[in-house]
mmCIF file with all atom_site columns, C-alpha atoms in Angstrom:
data_model
loop_
_atom_site.group_PDB
_atom_site.id
_atom_site.type_symbol
_atom_site.label_atom_id
_atom_site.label_alt_id
_atom_site.label_comp_id
_atom_site.label_asym_id
_atom_site.label_entity_id
_atom_site.label_seq_id
_atom_site.pdbx_PDB_ins_code
_atom_site.Cartn_x
_atom_site.Cartn_y
_atom_site.Cartn_z
_atom_site.occupancy
_atom_site.B_iso_or_equiv
_atom_site.pdbx_formal_charge
_atom_site.auth_seq_id
_atom_site.auth_comp_id
_atom_site.auth_asym_id
_atom_site.auth_atom_id
_atom_site.pdbx_PDB_model_num
ATOM 1   C CA . MET A 1 1   ? 177.451 -77.154  -45.524 1.00 41.00 ? 1102 MET A CA 1
ATOM 2   C CA . ASN A 1 2   ? 178.540 -79.242  -42.796 1.00 49.00 ? 1103 ASN A CA 1
ATOM 3   C CA . ALA A 1 3   ? 176.691 -82.694  -43.654 1.00 70.00 ? 1104 ALA A CA 1
ATOM 4   C CA . GLN A 1 4   ? 176.513 -84.982  -46.425 1.00 83.00 ? 1105 GLN A CA 1
ATOM 5   C CA . THR A 1 5   ? 173.532 -85.662  -48.626 1.00 89.00 ? 1106 THR A CA 1
ATOM 6   C CA . ASN A 1 6   ? 173.073 -89.626  -47.957 1.00 92.00 ? 1107 ASN A CA 1
ATOM 7   C CA . VAL A 1 7   ? 171.538 -91.231  -50.984 1.00 94.00 ? 1108 VAL A CA 1
ATOM 8   C CA . LEU A 1 8   ? 170.258 -94.722  -50.723 1.00 95.00 ? 1109 LEU A CA 1
ATOM 9   C CA . TYR A 1 9   ? 170.260 -96.351  -54.450 1.00 96.00 ? 1110 TYR A CA 1
ATOM 10  C CA . VAL A 1 10  ? 168.262 -99.504  -54.818 1.00 95.00 ? 1111 VAL A CA 1
ATOM 11  C CA . SER A 1 11  ? 169.933 -100.911 -57.731 1.00 92.00 ? 1112 SER A CA 1
ATOM 12  C CA . ALA A 1 12  ? 169.047 -103.523 -60.172 1.00 90.00 ? 1113 ALA A CA 1
ATOM 13  C CA . SER A 1 13  ? 171.948 -103.012 -62.726 1.00 89.00 ? 1114 SER A CA 1
ATOM 14  C CA . ALA A 1 14  ? 175.710 -103.074 -61.930 1.00 91.00 ? 1115 ALA A CA 1
ATOM 15  C CA . ALA A 1 15  ? 176.029 -100.795 -64.913 1.00 90.00 ? 1116 ALA A CA 1
ATOM 16  C CA . ASP A 1 16  ? 173.796 -97.999  -63.839 1.00 90.00 ? 1117 ASP A CA 1
ATOM 17  C CA . GLU A 1 17  ? 175.636 -98.224  -60.418 1.00 90.00 ? 1118 GLU A CA 1
ATOM 18  C CA . LYS A 1 18  ? 178.909 -97.460  -62.002 1.00 92.00 ? 1119 LYS A CA 1
ATOM 19  C CA . VAL A 1 19  ? 177.602 -94.679  -64.294 1.00 92.00 ? 1120 VAL A CA 1
ATOM 20  C CA . LEU A 1 20  ? 175.775 -93.094  -61.540 1.00 91.00 ? 1121 LEU A CA 1
ATOM 21  C CA . LYS A 1 21  ? 178.941 -93.393  -59.157 1.00 91.00 ? 1122 LYS A CA 1
ATOM 22  C CA . THR A 1 22  ? 180.894 -92.031  -61.953 1.00 91.00 ? 1123 THR A CA 1
ATOM 23  C CA . LEU A 1 23  ? 178.724 -89.155  -62.537 1.00 91.00 ? 1124 LEU A CA 1
ATOM 24  C CA . VAL A 1 24  ? 178.401 -88.311  -59.032 1.00 89.00 ? 1125 VAL A CA 1
ATOM 25  C CA . ALA A 1 25  ? 182.207 -88.391  -58.392 1.00 88.00 ? 1126 ALA A CA 1
ATOM 26  C CA . GLY A 1 26  ? 182.723 -85.938  -61.381 1.00 86.00 ? 1127 GLY A CA 1
ATOM 27  C CA . ASP A 1 27  ? 180.193 -83.565  -60.039 1.00 77.00 ? 1128 ASP A CA 1
ATOM 28  C CA . GLU A 1 28  ? 181.447 -80.441  -58.468 1.00 76.00 ? 1129 GLU A CA 1
ATOM 29  C CA . SER A 1 29  ? 179.532 -81.176  -55.067 1.00 72.00 ? 1130 SER A CA 1
ATOM 30  C CA . ALA A 1 30  ? 181.005 -84.877  -55.038 1.00 70.00 ? 1131 ALA A CA 1
ATOM 31  C CA . SER A 1 31  ? 182.380 -84.540  -51.812 1.00 80.00 ? 1132 SER A CA 1
ATOM 32  C CA . ALA A 1 32  ? 178.856 -83.582  -50.235 1.00 85.00 ? 1133 ALA A CA 1
ATOM 33  C CA . VAL A 1 33  ? 176.972 -86.685  -51.821 1.00 90.00 ? 1134 VAL A CA 1
ATOM 34  C CA . ARG A 1 34  ? 177.403 -90.069  -50.355 1.00 91.00 ? 1135 ARG A CA 1
ATOM 35  C CA . LEU A 1 35  ? 175.969 -92.657  -52.608 1.00 92.00 ? 1136 LEU A CA 1
ATOM 36  C CA . ILE A 1 36  ? 175.049 -96.131  -50.799 1.00 94.00 ? 1137 ILE A CA 1
ATOM 37  C CA . VAL A 1 37  ? 174.353 -98.944  -52.941 1.00 95.00 ? 1138 VAL A CA 1
ATOM 38  C CA . ALA A 1 38  ? 171.586 -101.726 -52.034 1.00 95.00 ? 1139 ALA A CA 1
ATOM 39  C CA . PRO A 1 39  ? 171.448 -104.489 -55.128 1.00 94.00 ? 1140 PRO A CA 1
ATOM 40  C CA . THR A 1 40  ? 169.870 -107.084 -53.112 1.00 94.00 ? 1141 THR A CA 1
ATOM 41  C CA . ALA A 1 41  ? 166.900 -107.461 -50.753 1.00 94.00 ? 1142 ALA A CA 1
ATOM 42  C CA . GLN A 1 42  ? 169.292 -108.037 -47.685 1.00 95.00 ? 1143 GLN A CA 1
ATOM 43  C CA . ALA A 1 43  ? 171.254 -104.940 -48.426 1.00 95.00 ? 1144 ALA A CA 1
ATOM 44  C CA . PHE A 1 44  ? 168.046 -102.910 -48.903 1.00 96.00 ? 1145 PHE A CA 1
ATOM 45  C CA . PHE A 1 45  ? 166.635 -103.864 -45.528 1.00 94.00 ? 1146 PHE A CA 1
ATOM 46  C CA . ASP A 1 46  ? 170.186 -103.519 -43.754 1.00 95.00 ? 1147 ASP A CA 1
ATOM 47  C CA . ALA A 1 47  ? 170.062 -99.857  -45.157 1.00 95.00 ? 1148 ALA A CA 1
ATOM 48  C CA . LEU A 1 48  ? 166.514 -99.383  -44.479 1.00 93.00 ? 1149 LEU A CA 1
ATOM 49  C CA . TYR A 1 49  ? 166.758 -100.439 -40.783 1.00 93.00 ? 1150 TYR A CA 1
ATOM 50  C CA . SER A 1 50  ? 170.484 -98.886  -40.171 1.00 93.00 ? 1151 SER A CA 1
ATOM 51  C CA . GLU A 1 51  ? 171.246 -95.921  -37.969 1.00 91.00 ? 1152 GLU A CA 1
ATOM 52  C CA . GLU A 1 52  ? 172.063 -94.045  -41.258 1.00 90.00 ? 1153 GLU A CA 1
ATOM 53  C CA . SER A 1 53  ? 169.943 -90.905  -42.485 1.00 90.00 ? 1154 SER A CA 1
ATOM 54  C CA . TYR A 1 54  ? 169.052 -90.714  -46.066 1.00 92.00 ? 1155 TYR A CA 1
ATOM 55  C CA . GLN A 1 55  ? 167.748 -87.768  -47.546 1.00 92.00 ? 1156 GLN A CA 1
ATOM 56  C CA . VAL A 1 56  ? 167.401 -89.318  -50.958 1.00 93.00 ? 1157 VAL A CA 1
ATOM 57  C CA . ALA A 1 57  ? 166.252 -92.919  -51.965 1.00 94.00 ? 1158 ALA A CA 1
ATOM 58  C CA . VAL A 1 58  ? 166.506 -93.834  -55.624 1.00 95.00 ? 1159 VAL A CA 1
ATOM 59  C CA . VAL A 1 59  ? 164.767 -97.177  -56.837 1.00 95.00 ? 1160 VAL A CA 1
ATOM 60  C CA . ASP A 1 60  ? 165.089 -98.902  -60.069 1.00 94.00 ? 1161 ASP A CA 1
ATOM 61  C CA . ASP A 1 61  ? 161.893 -100.122 -61.200 1.00 91.00 ? 1162 ASP A CA 1
ATOM 62  C CA . ARG A 1 62  ? 163.363 -103.519 -62.324 1.00 90.00 ? 1163 ARG A CA 1
ATOM 63  C CA . GLN A 1 63  ? 164.269 -105.199 -59.118 1.00 86.00 ? 1164 GLN A CA 1
ATOM 64  C CA . PRO A 1 64  ? 164.621 -109.074 -59.578 1.00 88.00 ? 1165 PRO A CA 1
ATOM 65  C CA . TRP A 1 65  ? 163.679 -109.470 -55.801 1.00 90.00 ? 1166 TRP A CA 1
ATOM 66  C CA . SER A 1 66  ? 160.598 -107.341 -55.827 1.00 90.00 ? 1167 SER A CA 1
ATOM 67  C CA . ASP A 1 67  ? 158.333 -104.926 -57.500 1.00 91.00 ? 1168 ASP A CA 1
ATOM 68  C CA . TRP A 1 68  ? 158.932 -101.310 -57.199 1.00 91.00 ? 1169 TRP A CA 1
ATOM 69  C CA . GLN A 1 69  ? 155.674 -100.446 -55.459 1.00 92.00 ? 1170 GLN A CA 1
ATOM 70  C CA . SER A 1 70  ? 156.593 -102.920 -52.584 1.00 93.00 ? 1171 SER A CA 1
ATOM 71  C CA . VAL A 1 71  ? 160.082 -101.119 -52.286 1.00 94.00 ? 1172 VAL A CA 1
ATOM 72  C CA . ILE A 1 72  ? 158.767 -97.542  -52.364 1.00 93.00 ? 1173 ILE A CA 1
ATOM 73  C CA . ALA A 1 73  ? 156.042 -98.444  -49.699 1.00 93.00 ? 1174 ALA A CA 1
ATOM 74  C CA . ALA A 1 74  ? 158.953 -99.851  -47.544 1.00 94.00 ? 1175 ALA A CA 1
ATOM 75  C CA . LEU A 1 75  ? 160.841 -96.863  -47.836 1.00 93.00 ? 1176 LEU A CA 1
ATOM 76  C CA . SER A 1 76  ? 157.828 -94.714  -47.157 1.00 91.00 ? 1177 SER A CA 1
ATOM 77  C CA . LYS A 1 77  ? 157.345 -96.282  -43.961 1.00 92.00 ? 1178 LYS A CA 1
ATOM 78  C CA . GLY A 1 78  ? 160.909 -96.824  -42.806 1.00 92.00 ? 1179 GLY A CA 1
ATOM 79  C CA . ARG A 1 79  ? 162.309 -93.489  -44.294 1.00 92.00 ? 1180 ARG A CA 1
ATOM 80  C CA . PRO A 1 80  ? 159.081 -91.128  -44.399 1.00 91.00 ? 1181 PRO A CA 1
ATOM 81  C CA . ASN A 1 81  ? 161.459 -87.866  -44.894 1.00 90.00 ? 1182 ASN A CA 1
ATOM 82  C CA . ALA A 1 82  ? 163.700 -89.201  -47.568 1.00 92.00 ? 1183 ALA A CA 1
ATOM 83  C CA . LEU A 1 83  ? 163.046 -87.719  -51.236 1.00 92.00 ? 1184 LEU A CA 1
ATOM 84  C CA . GLN A 1 84  ? 161.902 -90.938  -53.247 1.00 94.00 ? 1185 GLN A CA 1
ATOM 85  C CA . VAL A 1 85  ? 163.034 -90.999  -56.983 1.00 94.00 ? 1186 VAL A CA 1
ATOM 86  C CA . LEU A 1 86  ? 162.002 -93.853  -59.324 1.00 94.00 ? 1187 LEU A CA 1
ATOM 87  C CA . LEU A 1 87  ? 163.998 -94.730  -62.343 1.00 94.00 ? 1188 LEU A CA 1
ATOM 88  C CA . VAL A 1 88  ? 161.707 -96.178  -65.050 1.00 93.00 ? 1189 VAL A CA 1
ATOM 89  C CA . ASP A 1 89  ? 162.078 -97.773  -68.360 1.00 90.00 ? 1190 ASP A CA 1
ATOM 90  C CA . PRO A 1 90  ? 161.528 -94.879  -71.036 1.00 89.00 ? 1191 PRO A CA 1
ATOM 91  C CA . GLU A 1 91  ? 159.999 -97.423  -73.144 1.00 89.00 ? 1192 GLU A CA 1
ATOM 92  C CA . HIS A 1 92  ? 157.131 -97.927  -70.467 1.00 84.00 ? 1193 HIS A CA 1
ATOM 93  C CA . PRO A 1 93  ? 155.775 -94.447  -70.049 1.00 82.00 ? 1194 PRO A CA 1
ATOM 94  C CA . GLU A 1 94  ? 152.769 -95.891  -68.361 1.00 87.00 ? 1195 GLU A CA 1
ATOM 95  C CA . ARG A 1 95  ? 154.785 -96.782  -65.302 1.00 85.00 ? 1196 ARG A CA 1
ATOM 96  C CA . GLN A 1 96  ? 156.012 -92.933  -64.939 1.00 86.00 ? 1197 GLN A CA 1
ATOM 97  C CA . ALA A 1 97  ? 152.453 -91.807  -65.052 1.00 88.00 ? 1198 ALA A CA 1
ATOM 98  C CA . GLN A 1 98  ? 151.487 -94.465  -62.498 1.00 89.00 ? 1199 GLN A CA 1
ATOM 99  C CA . ALA A 1 99  ? 154.460 -93.660  -60.216 1.00 88.00 ? 1200 ALA A CA 1
ATOM 100 C CA . LEU A 1 100 ? 153.426 -89.878  -60.488 1.00 88.00 ? 1201 LEU A CA 1
ATOM 101 C CA . ALA A 1 101 ? 149.796 -90.895  -59.676 1.00 87.00 ? 1202 ALA A CA 1
ATOM 102 C CA . GLU A 1 102 ? 150.817 -92.801  -56.407 1.00 85.00 ? 1203 GLU A CA 1
ATOM 103 C CA . GLY A 1 103 ? 152.407 -89.588  -55.167 1.00 81.00 ? 1204 GLY A CA 1
ATOM 104 C CA . LEU A 1 104 ? 156.049 -89.821  -56.240 1.00 88.00 ? 1205 LEU A CA 1
ATOM 105 C CA . ALA A 1 105 ? 157.474 -86.421  -56.793 1.00 83.00 ? 1206 ALA A CA 1
ATOM 106 C CA . VAL A 1 106 ? 160.366 -87.403  -58.929 1.00 92.00 ? 1207 VAL A CA 1
ATOM 107 C CA . VAL A 1 107 ? 160.408 -89.830  -61.808 1.00 93.00 ? 1208 VAL A CA 1
ATOM 108 C CA . TYR A 1 108 ? 163.461 -90.301  -64.143 1.00 94.00 ? 1209 TYR A CA 1
ATOM 109 C CA . PRO A 1 109 ? 163.743 -92.310  -67.370 1.00 93.00 ? 1210 PRO A CA 1
ATOM 110 C CA . ARG A 1 110 ? 166.467 -95.072  -66.612 1.00 91.00 ? 1211 ARG A CA 1
ATOM 111 C CA . ASN A 1 111 ? 168.800 -94.098  -69.182 1.00 91.00 ? 1212 ASN A CA 1
ATOM 112 C CA . SER A 1 112 ? 171.726 -91.691  -69.491 1.00 89.00 ? 1213 SER A CA 1
ATOM 113 C CA . ALA A 1 113 ? 169.831 -88.664  -69.766 1.00 92.00 ? 1214 ALA A CA 1
ATOM 114 C CA . GLY A 1 114 ? 167.919 -89.811  -66.612 1.00 92.00 ? 1215 GLY A CA 1
ATOM 115 C CA . LEU A 1 115 ? 171.008 -90.446  -64.623 1.00 92.00 ? 1216 LEU A CA 1
ATOM 116 C CA . VAL A 1 116 ? 172.516 -87.244  -65.533 1.00 92.00 ? 1217 VAL A CA 1
ATOM 117 C CA . ALA A 1 117 ? 169.394 -85.250  -64.419 1.00 93.00 ? 1218 ALA A CA 1
ATOM 118 C CA . LEU A 1 118 ? 169.441 -87.294  -61.081 1.00 93.00 ? 1219 LEU A CA 1
ATOM 119 C CA . THR A 1 119 ? 172.989 -86.241  -60.634 1.00 91.00 ? 1220 THR A CA 1
ATOM 120 C CA . ALA A 1 120 ? 172.125 -82.622  -60.970 1.00 91.00 ? 1221 ALA A CA 1
ATOM 121 C CA . LEU A 1 121 ? 169.023 -83.131  -58.461 1.00 91.00 ? 1222 LEU A CA 1
ATOM 122 C CA . LEU A 1 122 ? 171.738 -84.463  -56.165 1.00 90.00 ? 1223 LEU A CA 1
ATOM 123 C CA . SER A 1 123 ? 174.154 -81.680  -56.591 1.00 87.00 ? 1224 SER A CA 1
ATOM 124 C CA . LYS A 1 124 ? 171.250 -79.233  -55.913 1.00 88.00 ? 1225 LYS A CA 1
ATOM 125 C CA . LEU A 1 125 ? 170.320 -80.825  -52.707 1.00 86.00 ? 1226 LEU A CA 1
ATOM 126 C CA . ALA A 1 126 ? 173.939 -81.193  -51.608 1.00 83.00 ? 1227 ALA A CA 1
ATOM 127 C CA . THR A 1 127 ? 174.900 -77.572  -52.208 1.00 80.00 ? 1228 THR A CA 1
ATOM 128 C CA . ARG A 1 128 ? 171.851 -76.196  -50.418 1.00 73.00 ? 1229 ARG A CA 1
ATOM 129 C CA . ASP A 1 129 ? 172.119 -78.510  -47.625 1.00 53.00 ? 1230 ASP A CA 1
ATOM 130 C CA . GLN A 1 130 ? 168.537 -79.145  -47.093 1.00 48.00 ? 1231 GLN A CA 1
ATOM 131 C CA . SER A 1 131 ? 166.351 -82.012  -46.102 1.00 48.00 ? 1232 SER A CA 1
ATOM 132 C CA . PHE A 1 132 ? 162.822 -81.955  -47.225 1.00 50.00 ? 1233 PHE A CA 1
ATOM 133 C CA . SER A 1 133 ? 160.103 -84.416  -48.773 1.00 47.00 ? 1234 SER A CA 1
ATOM 134 C CA . LEU A 1 134 ? 158.173 -83.758  -51.733 1.00 50.00 ? 1235 LEU A CA 1
ATOM 135 C CA . ARG A 1 135 ? 155.758 -86.886  -50.869 1.00 47.00 ? 1236 ARG A CA 1
ATOM 136 C CA . ARG A 1 136 ? 152.441 -86.786  -49.776 1.00 48.00 ? 1237 ARG A CA 1
ATOM 137 C CA . GLU A 1 137 ? 151.689 -86.944  -46.342 1.00 47.00 ? 1238 GLU A CA 1
ATOM 138 C CA . SER A 1 138 ? 150.935 -90.664  -45.386 1.00 46.00 ? 1239 SER A CA 1
ATOM 139 C CA . ARG A 1 139 ? 147.821 -91.788  -43.734 1.00 45.00 ? 1240 ARG A CA 1
ATOM 140 C CA . SER A 1 140 ? 147.255 -92.511  -40.118 1.00 44.00 ? 1241 SER A CA 1
ATOM 141 C CA . PRO A 1 141 ? 150.519 -93.915  -38.324 1.00 45.00 ? 1242 PRO A CA 1
ATOM 142 C CA . ASP A 1 142 ? 150.354 -97.554  -37.524 1.00 49.00 ? 1243 ASP A CA 1
ATOM 143 C CA . GLY A 1 143 ? 151.454 -99.030  -34.228 1.00 49.00 ? 1244 GLY A CA 1
ATOM 144 C CA . ASP A 1 144 ? 154.924 -100.835 -34.247 1.00 51.00 ? 1245 ASP A CA 1
ATOM 145 C CA . ASN A 1 145 ? 155.454 -104.199 -33.197 1.00 53.00 ? 1246 ASN A CA 1
ATOM 146 C CA . GLU A 1 146 ? 158.835 -106.183 -33.021 1.00 52.00 ? 1247 GLU A CA 1
ATOM 147 C CA . GLY A 1 147 ? 157.921 -108.712 -35.872 1.00 63.00 ? 1248 GLY A CA 1
ATOM 148 C CA . GLU A 1 148 ? 156.714 -105.932 -38.395 1.00 64.00 ? 1249 GLU A CA 1
ATOM 149 C CA . GLY A 1 149 ? 159.927 -105.315 -40.036 1.00 63.00 ? 1250 GLY A CA 1
ATOM 150 C CA . GLU A 1 150 ? 160.629 -109.222 -40.595 1.00 67.00 ? 1251 GLU A CA 1
ATOM 151 C CA . GLU A 1 151 ? 157.151 -109.683 -42.015 1.00 68.00 ? 1252 GLU A CA 1
ATOM 152 C CA . GLU A 1 152 ? 157.396 -106.603 -44.094 1.00 62.00 ? 1253 GLU A CA 1
ATOM 153 C CA . ARG A 1 153 ? 160.589 -107.900 -45.221 1.00 59.00 ? 1254 ARG A CA 1
ATOM 154 C CA . GLU A 1 154 ? 159.113 -111.318 -46.284 1.00 63.00 ? 1255 GLU A CA 1
ATOM 155 C CA . LYS A 1 155 ? 156.278 -109.890 -48.158 1.00 60.00 ? 1256 LYS A CA 1
ATOM 156 C CA . LEU A 1 156 ? 158.683 -107.614 -50.143 1.00 56.00 ? 1257 LEU A CA 1
ATOM 157 C CA . VAL A 1 157 ? 161.056 -110.531 -51.128 1.00 57.00 ? 1258 VAL A CA 1
ATOM 158 C CA . TYR A 1 158 ? 158.232 -112.977 -51.739 1.00 52.00 ? 1259 TYR A CA 1
#
């Protein structure tokens, strides 16, 4: 292994951030996983348009600044090769079914069992040193223009 597995965590809870950081730090592959947390819209867009390479993007479904579908859509466009993971409320199984129907390959409940399972997935990815995407192929690529990122950001936030 010569590279870290960079994980972008679009968080909605400081408590969940702390638990996930603790679980990742306590894992045997901790040195191979780098967790970057984006708790706000600004932090998310800074991370999305940075030079950083993310192999995994984890999204909490209860963002106060946007809905999870918009966040996933922005990630799909900005980071098409990142494995996308959604954390959903276990009390709402319809969200899990909806996320899977929309093409997400990995959905975990947003509880301790889900965070432990997520940590195990990150550990496996880090020890295998692989980057791949389990997402469905996107439709035809759109032409890029200068104001597209700002327009997308405004839609997502508002």
